[in-house]
Short mmCIF file of C-alpha atoms in Angstrom, two decimals:
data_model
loop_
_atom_site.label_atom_id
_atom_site.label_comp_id
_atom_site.label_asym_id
_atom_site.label_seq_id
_atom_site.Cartn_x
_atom_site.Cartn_y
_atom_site.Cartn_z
CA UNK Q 1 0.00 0.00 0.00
CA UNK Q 2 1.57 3.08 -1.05
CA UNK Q 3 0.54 5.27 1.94
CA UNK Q 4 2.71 8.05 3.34
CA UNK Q 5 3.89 6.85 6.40
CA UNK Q 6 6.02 9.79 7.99
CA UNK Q 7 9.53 10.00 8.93
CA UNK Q 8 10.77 10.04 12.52
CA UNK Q 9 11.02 13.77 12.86
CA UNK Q 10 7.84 14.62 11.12
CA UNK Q 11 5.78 16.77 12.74
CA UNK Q 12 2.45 15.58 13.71
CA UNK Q 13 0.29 18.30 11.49
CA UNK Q 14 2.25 16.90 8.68
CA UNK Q 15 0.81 13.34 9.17
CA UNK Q 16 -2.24 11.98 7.09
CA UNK Q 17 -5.11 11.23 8.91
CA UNK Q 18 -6.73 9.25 10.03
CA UNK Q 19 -4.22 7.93 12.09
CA UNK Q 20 -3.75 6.69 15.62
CA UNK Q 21 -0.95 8.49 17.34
CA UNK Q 22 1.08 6.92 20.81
CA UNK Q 23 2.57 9.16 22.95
CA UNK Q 24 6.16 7.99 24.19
CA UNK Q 25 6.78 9.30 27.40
CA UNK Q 26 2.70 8.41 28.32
CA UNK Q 27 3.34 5.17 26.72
CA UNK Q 28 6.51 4.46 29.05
CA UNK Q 29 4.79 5.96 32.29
CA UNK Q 30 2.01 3.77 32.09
CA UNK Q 31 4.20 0.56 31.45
CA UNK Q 32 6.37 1.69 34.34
CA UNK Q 33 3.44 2.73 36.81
CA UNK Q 34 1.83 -0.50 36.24
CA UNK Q 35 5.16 -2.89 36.50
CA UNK Q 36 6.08 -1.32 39.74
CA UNK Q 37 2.65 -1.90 41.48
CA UNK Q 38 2.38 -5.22 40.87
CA UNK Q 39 6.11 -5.39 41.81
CA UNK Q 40 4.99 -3.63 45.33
CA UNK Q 41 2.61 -6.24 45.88
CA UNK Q 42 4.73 -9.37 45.14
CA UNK Q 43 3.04 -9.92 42.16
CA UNK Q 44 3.98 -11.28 38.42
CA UNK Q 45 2.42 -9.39 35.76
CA UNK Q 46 1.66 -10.58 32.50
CA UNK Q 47 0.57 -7.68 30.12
CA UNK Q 48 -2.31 -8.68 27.59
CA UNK Q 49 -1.02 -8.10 24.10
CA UNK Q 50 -4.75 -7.49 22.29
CA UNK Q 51 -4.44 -4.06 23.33
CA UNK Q 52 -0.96 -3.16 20.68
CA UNK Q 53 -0.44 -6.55 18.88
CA UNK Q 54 2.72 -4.91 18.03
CA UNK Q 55 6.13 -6.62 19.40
CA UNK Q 56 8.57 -3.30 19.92
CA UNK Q 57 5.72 -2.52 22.50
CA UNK Q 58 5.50 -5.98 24.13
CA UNK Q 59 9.47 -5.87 24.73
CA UNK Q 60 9.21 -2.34 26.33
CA UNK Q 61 6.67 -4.00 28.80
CA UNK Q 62 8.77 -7.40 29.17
CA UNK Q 63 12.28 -5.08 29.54
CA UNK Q 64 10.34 -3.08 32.01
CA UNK Q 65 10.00 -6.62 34.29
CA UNK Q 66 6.61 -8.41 32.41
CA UNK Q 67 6.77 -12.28 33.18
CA UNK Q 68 5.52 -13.24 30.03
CA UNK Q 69 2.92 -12.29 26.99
CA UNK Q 70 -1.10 -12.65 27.41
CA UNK Q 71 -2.60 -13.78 24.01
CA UNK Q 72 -6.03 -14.70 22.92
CA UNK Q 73 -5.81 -16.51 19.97
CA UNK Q 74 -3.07 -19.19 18.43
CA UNK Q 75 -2.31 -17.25 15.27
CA UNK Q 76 -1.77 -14.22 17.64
CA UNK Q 77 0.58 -16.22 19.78
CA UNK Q 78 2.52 -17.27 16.83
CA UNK Q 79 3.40 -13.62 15.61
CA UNK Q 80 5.17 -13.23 18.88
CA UNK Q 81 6.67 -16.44 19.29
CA UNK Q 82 8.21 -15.31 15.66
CA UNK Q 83 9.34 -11.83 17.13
CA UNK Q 84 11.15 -14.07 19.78
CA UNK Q 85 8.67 -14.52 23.04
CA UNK Q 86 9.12 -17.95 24.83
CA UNK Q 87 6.32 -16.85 27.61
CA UNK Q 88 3.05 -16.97 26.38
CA UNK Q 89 0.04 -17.67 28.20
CA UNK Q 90 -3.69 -18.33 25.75
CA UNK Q 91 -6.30 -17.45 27.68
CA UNK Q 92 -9.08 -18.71 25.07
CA UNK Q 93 -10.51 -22.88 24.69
CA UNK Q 94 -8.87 -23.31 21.34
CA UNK Q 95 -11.09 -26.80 20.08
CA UNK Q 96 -10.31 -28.31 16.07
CA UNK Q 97 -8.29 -29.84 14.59
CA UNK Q 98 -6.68 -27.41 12.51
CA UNK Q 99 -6.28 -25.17 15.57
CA UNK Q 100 -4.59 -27.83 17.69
CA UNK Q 101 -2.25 -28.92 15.17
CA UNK Q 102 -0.58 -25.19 15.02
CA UNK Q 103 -1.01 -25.42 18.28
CA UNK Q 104 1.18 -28.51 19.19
CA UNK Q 105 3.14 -26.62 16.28
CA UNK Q 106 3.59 -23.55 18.80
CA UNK Q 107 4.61 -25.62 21.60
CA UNK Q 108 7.53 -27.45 19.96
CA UNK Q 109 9.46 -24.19 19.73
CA UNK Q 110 7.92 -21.77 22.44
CA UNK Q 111 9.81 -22.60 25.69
CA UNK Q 112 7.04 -21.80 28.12
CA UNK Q 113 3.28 -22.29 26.55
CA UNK Q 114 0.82 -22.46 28.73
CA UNK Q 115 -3.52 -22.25 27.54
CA UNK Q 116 -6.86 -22.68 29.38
CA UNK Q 117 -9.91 -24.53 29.39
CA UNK Q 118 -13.30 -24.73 31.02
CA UNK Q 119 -14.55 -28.33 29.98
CA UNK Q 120 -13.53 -32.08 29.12
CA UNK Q 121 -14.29 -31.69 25.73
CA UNK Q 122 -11.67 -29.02 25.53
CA UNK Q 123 -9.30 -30.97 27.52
CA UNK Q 124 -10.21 -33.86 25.29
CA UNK Q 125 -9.07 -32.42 22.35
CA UNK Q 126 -5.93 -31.44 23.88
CA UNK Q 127 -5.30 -34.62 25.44
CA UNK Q 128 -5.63 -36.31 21.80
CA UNK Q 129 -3.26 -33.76 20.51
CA UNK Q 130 -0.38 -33.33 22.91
CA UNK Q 131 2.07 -36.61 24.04
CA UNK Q 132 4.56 -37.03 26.56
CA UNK Q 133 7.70 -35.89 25.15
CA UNK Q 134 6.85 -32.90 25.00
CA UNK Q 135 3.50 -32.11 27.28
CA UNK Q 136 1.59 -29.05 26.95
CA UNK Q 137 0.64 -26.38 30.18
CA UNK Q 138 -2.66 -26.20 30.55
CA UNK Q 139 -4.65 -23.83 33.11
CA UNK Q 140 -8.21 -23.85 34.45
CA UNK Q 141 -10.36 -21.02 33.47
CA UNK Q 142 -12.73 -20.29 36.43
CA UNK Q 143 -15.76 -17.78 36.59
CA UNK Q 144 -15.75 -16.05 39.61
CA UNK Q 145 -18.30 -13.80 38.81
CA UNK Q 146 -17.72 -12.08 35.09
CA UNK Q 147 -20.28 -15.17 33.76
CA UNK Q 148 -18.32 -15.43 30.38
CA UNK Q 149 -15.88 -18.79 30.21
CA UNK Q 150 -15.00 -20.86 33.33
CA UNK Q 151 -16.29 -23.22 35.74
CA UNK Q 152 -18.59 -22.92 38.05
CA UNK Q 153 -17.10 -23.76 41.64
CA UNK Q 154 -14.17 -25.32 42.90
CA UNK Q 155 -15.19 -28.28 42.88
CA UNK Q 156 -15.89 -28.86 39.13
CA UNK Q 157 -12.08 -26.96 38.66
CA UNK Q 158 -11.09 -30.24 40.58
CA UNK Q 159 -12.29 -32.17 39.05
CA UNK Q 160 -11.46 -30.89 35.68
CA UNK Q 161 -7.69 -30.67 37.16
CA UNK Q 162 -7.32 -34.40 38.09
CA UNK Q 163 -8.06 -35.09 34.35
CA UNK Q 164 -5.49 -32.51 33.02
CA UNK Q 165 -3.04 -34.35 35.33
CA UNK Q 166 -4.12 -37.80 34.26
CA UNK Q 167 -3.11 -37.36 30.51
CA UNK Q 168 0.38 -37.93 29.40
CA UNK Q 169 0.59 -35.04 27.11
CA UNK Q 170 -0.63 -32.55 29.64
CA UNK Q 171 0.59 -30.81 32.83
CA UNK Q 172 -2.08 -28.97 34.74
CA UNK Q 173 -0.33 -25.53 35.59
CA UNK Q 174 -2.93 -24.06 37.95
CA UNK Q 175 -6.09 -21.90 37.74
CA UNK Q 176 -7.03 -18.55 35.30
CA UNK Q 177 -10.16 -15.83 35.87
CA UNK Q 178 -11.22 -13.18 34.14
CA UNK Q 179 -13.25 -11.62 37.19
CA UNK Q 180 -16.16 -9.27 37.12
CA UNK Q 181 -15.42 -5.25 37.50
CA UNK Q 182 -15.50 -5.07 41.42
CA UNK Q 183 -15.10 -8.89 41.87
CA UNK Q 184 -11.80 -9.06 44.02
CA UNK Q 185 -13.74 -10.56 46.85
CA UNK Q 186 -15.41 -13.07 44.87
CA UNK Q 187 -12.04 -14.39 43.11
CA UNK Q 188 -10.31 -14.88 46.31
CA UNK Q 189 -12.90 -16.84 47.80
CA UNK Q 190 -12.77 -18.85 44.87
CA UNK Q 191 -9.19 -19.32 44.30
CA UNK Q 192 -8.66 -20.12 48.06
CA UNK Q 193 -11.14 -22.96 48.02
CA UNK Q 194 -10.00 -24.16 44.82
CA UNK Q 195 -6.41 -24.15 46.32
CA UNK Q 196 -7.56 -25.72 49.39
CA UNK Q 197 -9.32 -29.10 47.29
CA UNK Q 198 -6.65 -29.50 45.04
CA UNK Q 199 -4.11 -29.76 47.85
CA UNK Q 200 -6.31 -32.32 49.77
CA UNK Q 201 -6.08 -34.54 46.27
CA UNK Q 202 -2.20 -33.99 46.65
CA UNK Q 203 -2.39 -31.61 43.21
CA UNK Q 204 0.05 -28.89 42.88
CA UNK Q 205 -1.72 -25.46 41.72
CA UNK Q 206 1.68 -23.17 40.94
CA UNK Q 207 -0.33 -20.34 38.95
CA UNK Q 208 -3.18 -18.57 39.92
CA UNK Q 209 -3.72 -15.76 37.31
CA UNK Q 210 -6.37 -13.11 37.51
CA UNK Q 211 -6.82 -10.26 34.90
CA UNK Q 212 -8.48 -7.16 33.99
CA UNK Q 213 -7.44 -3.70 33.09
CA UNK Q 214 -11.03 -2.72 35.30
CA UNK Q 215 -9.54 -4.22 38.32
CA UNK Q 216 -6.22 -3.71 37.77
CA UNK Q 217 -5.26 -1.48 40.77
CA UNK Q 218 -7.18 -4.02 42.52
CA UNK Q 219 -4.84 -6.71 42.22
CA UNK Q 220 -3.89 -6.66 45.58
CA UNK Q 221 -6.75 -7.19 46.83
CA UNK Q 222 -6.59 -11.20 45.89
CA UNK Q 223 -3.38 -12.37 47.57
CA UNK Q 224 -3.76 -15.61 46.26
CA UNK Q 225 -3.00 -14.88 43.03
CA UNK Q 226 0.42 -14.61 41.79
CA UNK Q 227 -0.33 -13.18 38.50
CA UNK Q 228 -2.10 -10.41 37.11
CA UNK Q 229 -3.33 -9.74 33.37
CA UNK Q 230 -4.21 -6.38 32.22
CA UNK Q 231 -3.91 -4.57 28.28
CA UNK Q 232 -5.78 -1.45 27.89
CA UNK Q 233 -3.47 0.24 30.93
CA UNK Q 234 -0.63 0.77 28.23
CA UNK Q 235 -2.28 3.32 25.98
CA UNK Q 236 -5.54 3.82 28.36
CA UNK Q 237 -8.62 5.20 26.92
CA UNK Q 238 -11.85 7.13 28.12
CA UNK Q 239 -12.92 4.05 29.76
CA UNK Q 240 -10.10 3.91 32.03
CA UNK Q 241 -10.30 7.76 32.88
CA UNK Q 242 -14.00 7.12 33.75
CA UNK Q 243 -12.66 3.80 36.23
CA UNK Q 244 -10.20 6.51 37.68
CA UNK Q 245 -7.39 4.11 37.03
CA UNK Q 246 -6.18 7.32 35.24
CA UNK Q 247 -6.56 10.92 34.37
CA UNK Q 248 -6.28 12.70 30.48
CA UNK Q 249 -2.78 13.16 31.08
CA UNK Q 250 -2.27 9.29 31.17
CA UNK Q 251 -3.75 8.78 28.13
CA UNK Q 252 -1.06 8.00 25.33
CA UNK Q 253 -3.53 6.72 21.97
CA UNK Q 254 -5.19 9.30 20.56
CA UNK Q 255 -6.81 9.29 17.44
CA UNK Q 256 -5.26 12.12 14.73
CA UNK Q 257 -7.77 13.18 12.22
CA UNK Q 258 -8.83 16.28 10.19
CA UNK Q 259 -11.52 18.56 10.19
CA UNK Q 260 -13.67 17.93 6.78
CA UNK Q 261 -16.85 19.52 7.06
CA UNK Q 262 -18.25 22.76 9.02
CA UNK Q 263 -22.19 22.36 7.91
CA UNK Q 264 -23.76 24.03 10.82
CA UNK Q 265 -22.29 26.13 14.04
CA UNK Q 266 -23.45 22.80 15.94
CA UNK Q 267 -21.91 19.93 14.22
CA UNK Q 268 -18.41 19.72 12.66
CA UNK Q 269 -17.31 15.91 10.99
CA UNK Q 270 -13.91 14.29 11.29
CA UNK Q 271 -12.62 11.70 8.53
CA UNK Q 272 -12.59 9.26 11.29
CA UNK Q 273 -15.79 7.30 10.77
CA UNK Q 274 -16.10 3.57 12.09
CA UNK Q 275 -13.19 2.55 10.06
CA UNK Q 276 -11.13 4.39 12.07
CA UNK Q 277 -13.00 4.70 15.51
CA UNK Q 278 -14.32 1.36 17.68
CA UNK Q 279 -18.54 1.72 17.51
CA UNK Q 280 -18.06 -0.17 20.98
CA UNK Q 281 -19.48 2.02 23.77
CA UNK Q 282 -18.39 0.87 26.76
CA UNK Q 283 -21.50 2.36 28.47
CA UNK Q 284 -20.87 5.90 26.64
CA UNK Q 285 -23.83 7.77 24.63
CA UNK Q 286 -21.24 8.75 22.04
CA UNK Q 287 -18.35 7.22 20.18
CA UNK Q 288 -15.10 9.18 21.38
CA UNK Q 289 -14.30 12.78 23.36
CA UNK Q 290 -11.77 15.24 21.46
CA UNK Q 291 -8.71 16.40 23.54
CA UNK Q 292 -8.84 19.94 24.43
CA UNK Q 293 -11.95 20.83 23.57
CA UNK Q 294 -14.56 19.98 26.46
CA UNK Q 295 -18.11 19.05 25.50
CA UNK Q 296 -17.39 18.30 22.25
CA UNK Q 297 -18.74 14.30 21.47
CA UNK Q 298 -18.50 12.02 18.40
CA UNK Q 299 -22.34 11.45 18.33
CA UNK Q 300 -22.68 8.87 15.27
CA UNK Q 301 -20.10 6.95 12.99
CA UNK Q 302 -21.00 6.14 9.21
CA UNK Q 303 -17.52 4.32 7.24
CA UNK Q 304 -15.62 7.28 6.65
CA UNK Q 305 -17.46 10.60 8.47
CA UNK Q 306 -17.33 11.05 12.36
CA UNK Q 307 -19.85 13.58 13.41
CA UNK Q 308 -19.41 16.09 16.48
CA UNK Q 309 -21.78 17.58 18.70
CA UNK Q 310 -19.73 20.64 19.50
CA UNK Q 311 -22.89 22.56 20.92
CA UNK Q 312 -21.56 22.28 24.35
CA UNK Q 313 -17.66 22.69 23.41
CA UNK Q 314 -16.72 25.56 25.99
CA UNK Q 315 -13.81 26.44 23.39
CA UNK Q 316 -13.92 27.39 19.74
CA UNK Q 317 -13.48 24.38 17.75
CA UNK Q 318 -10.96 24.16 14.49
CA UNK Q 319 -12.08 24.81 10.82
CA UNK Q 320 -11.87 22.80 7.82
CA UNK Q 321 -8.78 21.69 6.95
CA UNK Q 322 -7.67 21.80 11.01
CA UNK Q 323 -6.48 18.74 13.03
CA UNK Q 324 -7.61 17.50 15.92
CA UNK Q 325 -7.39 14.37 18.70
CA UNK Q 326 -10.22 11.97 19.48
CA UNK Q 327 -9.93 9.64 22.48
CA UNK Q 328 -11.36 6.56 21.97
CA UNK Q 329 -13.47 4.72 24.28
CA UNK Q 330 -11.82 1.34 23.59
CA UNK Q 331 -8.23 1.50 22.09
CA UNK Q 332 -8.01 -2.38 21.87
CA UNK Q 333 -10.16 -2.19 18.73
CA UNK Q 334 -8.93 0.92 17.42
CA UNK Q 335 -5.69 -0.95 17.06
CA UNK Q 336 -7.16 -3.98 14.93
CA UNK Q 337 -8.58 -1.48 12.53
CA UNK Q 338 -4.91 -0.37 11.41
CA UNK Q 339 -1.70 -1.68 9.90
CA UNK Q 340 0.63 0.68 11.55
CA UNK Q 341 1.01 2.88 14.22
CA UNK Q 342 2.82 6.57 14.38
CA UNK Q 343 4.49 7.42 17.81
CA UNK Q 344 5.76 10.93 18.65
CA UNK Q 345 6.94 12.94 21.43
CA UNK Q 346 6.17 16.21 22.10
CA UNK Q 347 3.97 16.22 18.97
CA UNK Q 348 7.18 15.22 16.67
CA UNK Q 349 7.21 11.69 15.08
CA UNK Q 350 9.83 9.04 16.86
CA UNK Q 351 9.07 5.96 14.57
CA UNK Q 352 6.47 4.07 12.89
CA UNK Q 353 5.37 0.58 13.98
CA UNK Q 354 4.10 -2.55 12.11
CA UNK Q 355 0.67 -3.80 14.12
CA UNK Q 356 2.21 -7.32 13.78
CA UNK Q 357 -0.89 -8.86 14.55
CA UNK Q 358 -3.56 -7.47 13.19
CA UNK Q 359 -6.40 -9.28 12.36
CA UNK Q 360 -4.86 -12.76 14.52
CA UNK Q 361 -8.39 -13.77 15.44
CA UNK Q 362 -8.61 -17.47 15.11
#
């Protein structure tokens, strides 16, 4: 595609939009602020890759002290095991045949591979799959309250453990939650009984991984886990500032785009329409806030047009041809709508970054 990526030094007026622009010194802060909590509370983190997909980014967060990647998807793990990643945790029930053989593909050259899985039709297929020479991790995922994947009590993780342990090609590597917003009370109890059975059956439950950028300053609040999981928290996003997990000033992904229509005082429209923007709301009535310029609201997305409600906007908002930043209210999707990324400091271009795995969703 013959699109004109910028040159580090660029300025960012210079640079075509729509684009998504990272911030360097937010970017690093928020890696940093995050590392060192879970550091204070004696805790491994593992940062969830969905949010970037890109690998420079991941090895800022593993140099910084990450255990280990977070992946959702086998084809996603792979790009990283390529870029050179021998941590990498799956937290999805991969099932098929095609799936498992990349799968047992993954394993032969990723030193520590670890997935999940919520049933014995999942652990079937795995079983089938993986021998002894060279056995495959795998972790129970456990709903403690979120009511997407897992089992439902302790017990039936038990049970579901003693047949991970039973098969030659697998090693059962402990337990996995995603936890509902709020839910640190409920995944303790949970893990701690869970922890409790398995020890009575004489089965060894080394990881206990819990996740969420929602709870994420939370974490401490379930000592027995010794992981957490958490993505958004490297770019953050309106979401996040509405959690109060972080303020504007945290935010490093904003979305550049340009001023293309002035049709009435009321309304201005961006050339950042859904192809550019997530339509997720997150609990929002609009589809993204524009830095700088309070009250103004993305109100509805066609392909290519964003449209902005700048009735309220307490300033006076740029003319045609004028730039401007939207904040997302989900940057994890932003990022899957893009092949590259342009990162800058103080508003001048550092480098331009491959999303290596974009569109990994199987």
């Amino acid at each position: 595609m013959n699109y004109p990526w910028p040159e580090p030094g660029t300025p960012l007026d210079e640079v075509a939009t729509p684009m998504p622009v990272i911030d360097e010194t937010r970017l690093a802060a928020n890696i940093a602020r995050v590392q060192a909590y879970c550091e204070s509370h004696g805790k491994a983190f593992r940062p969830h890759i969905k949010t970037h997909k890109i690998a420079a980014v991941a090895r800022q967060q593993v140099e910084a002290g990450a255990v280990g990647l977070n992946c959702q998807k086998v084809t996603e793990a792979e790009v990283f095991a390529d870029a050179g990643f021998d941590d990498i945790l799956i937290t999805y029930n991969i099932l098929g045949a095609a799936k498992l053989a990349r799968l047992k593909a993954l394993n032969a050259r990723v030193a520590k591979l670890a997935v999940v899985a919520d049933s014995e039709t999942t652990v079937a297929g795995l079983a089938a799959t993986f021998d002894a020479s060279r056995p495959l991790t795998v972790l129970i995922e456990c709903d403690t309250g979120a009511k997407r994947c897992g089992v439902q009590s302790p017990e039936a993780a038990v049970a579901l453990a003693a047949k991970i342990a039973a098969a030659p090609g697998l090693t059962f590597g402990g337990i996995m939650t995603y936890p509902a917003t709020g839910g640190a009370e409920q995944v303790e109890a949970f893990m701690a009984k869970t922890m409790t059975l398995l020890a009575d059956k004489g089965i060894d439950c080394p990881v206990r991984s819990s996740g969420g950028s929602p709870d994420l300053f939370f974490a401490h609040l379930v000592p027995s886990a010794t992981e957490h999981r958490a993505g958004t928290y490297v770019y953050n996003d309106r979401s996040m500032v509405r959690a109060g997990h972080c303020t504007n000033d945290d935010l490093a992904m904003h979305i550049l785009a340009t001023v293309v229509s002035r049709p009435a005082p009321d309304r201005a429209v961006l050339d950042s329409g859904s192809k550019a923007l997530t339509s997720d709301l997150l609990g929002f009535s609009d589809y993204g806030s524009i830095a700088g310029y309070e009250g103004a609201k993305v109100v509805s997305l066609s392909e290519e047009h964003a449209v902005v409600d700048i009735s309220a906007c307490t300033t006076p908002f740029p003319e045609i041809g004028e730039q401007v930043k939207v904040v997302p209210n989900h940057t994890c999707v932003v990022t899957n709508l893009f092949d590259r990324m342009v990162f800058h400091k103080d508003g001048v271009v550092t480098r331009v970054e491959n999303v290596d795995a974009r569109g990994t969703v199987w």
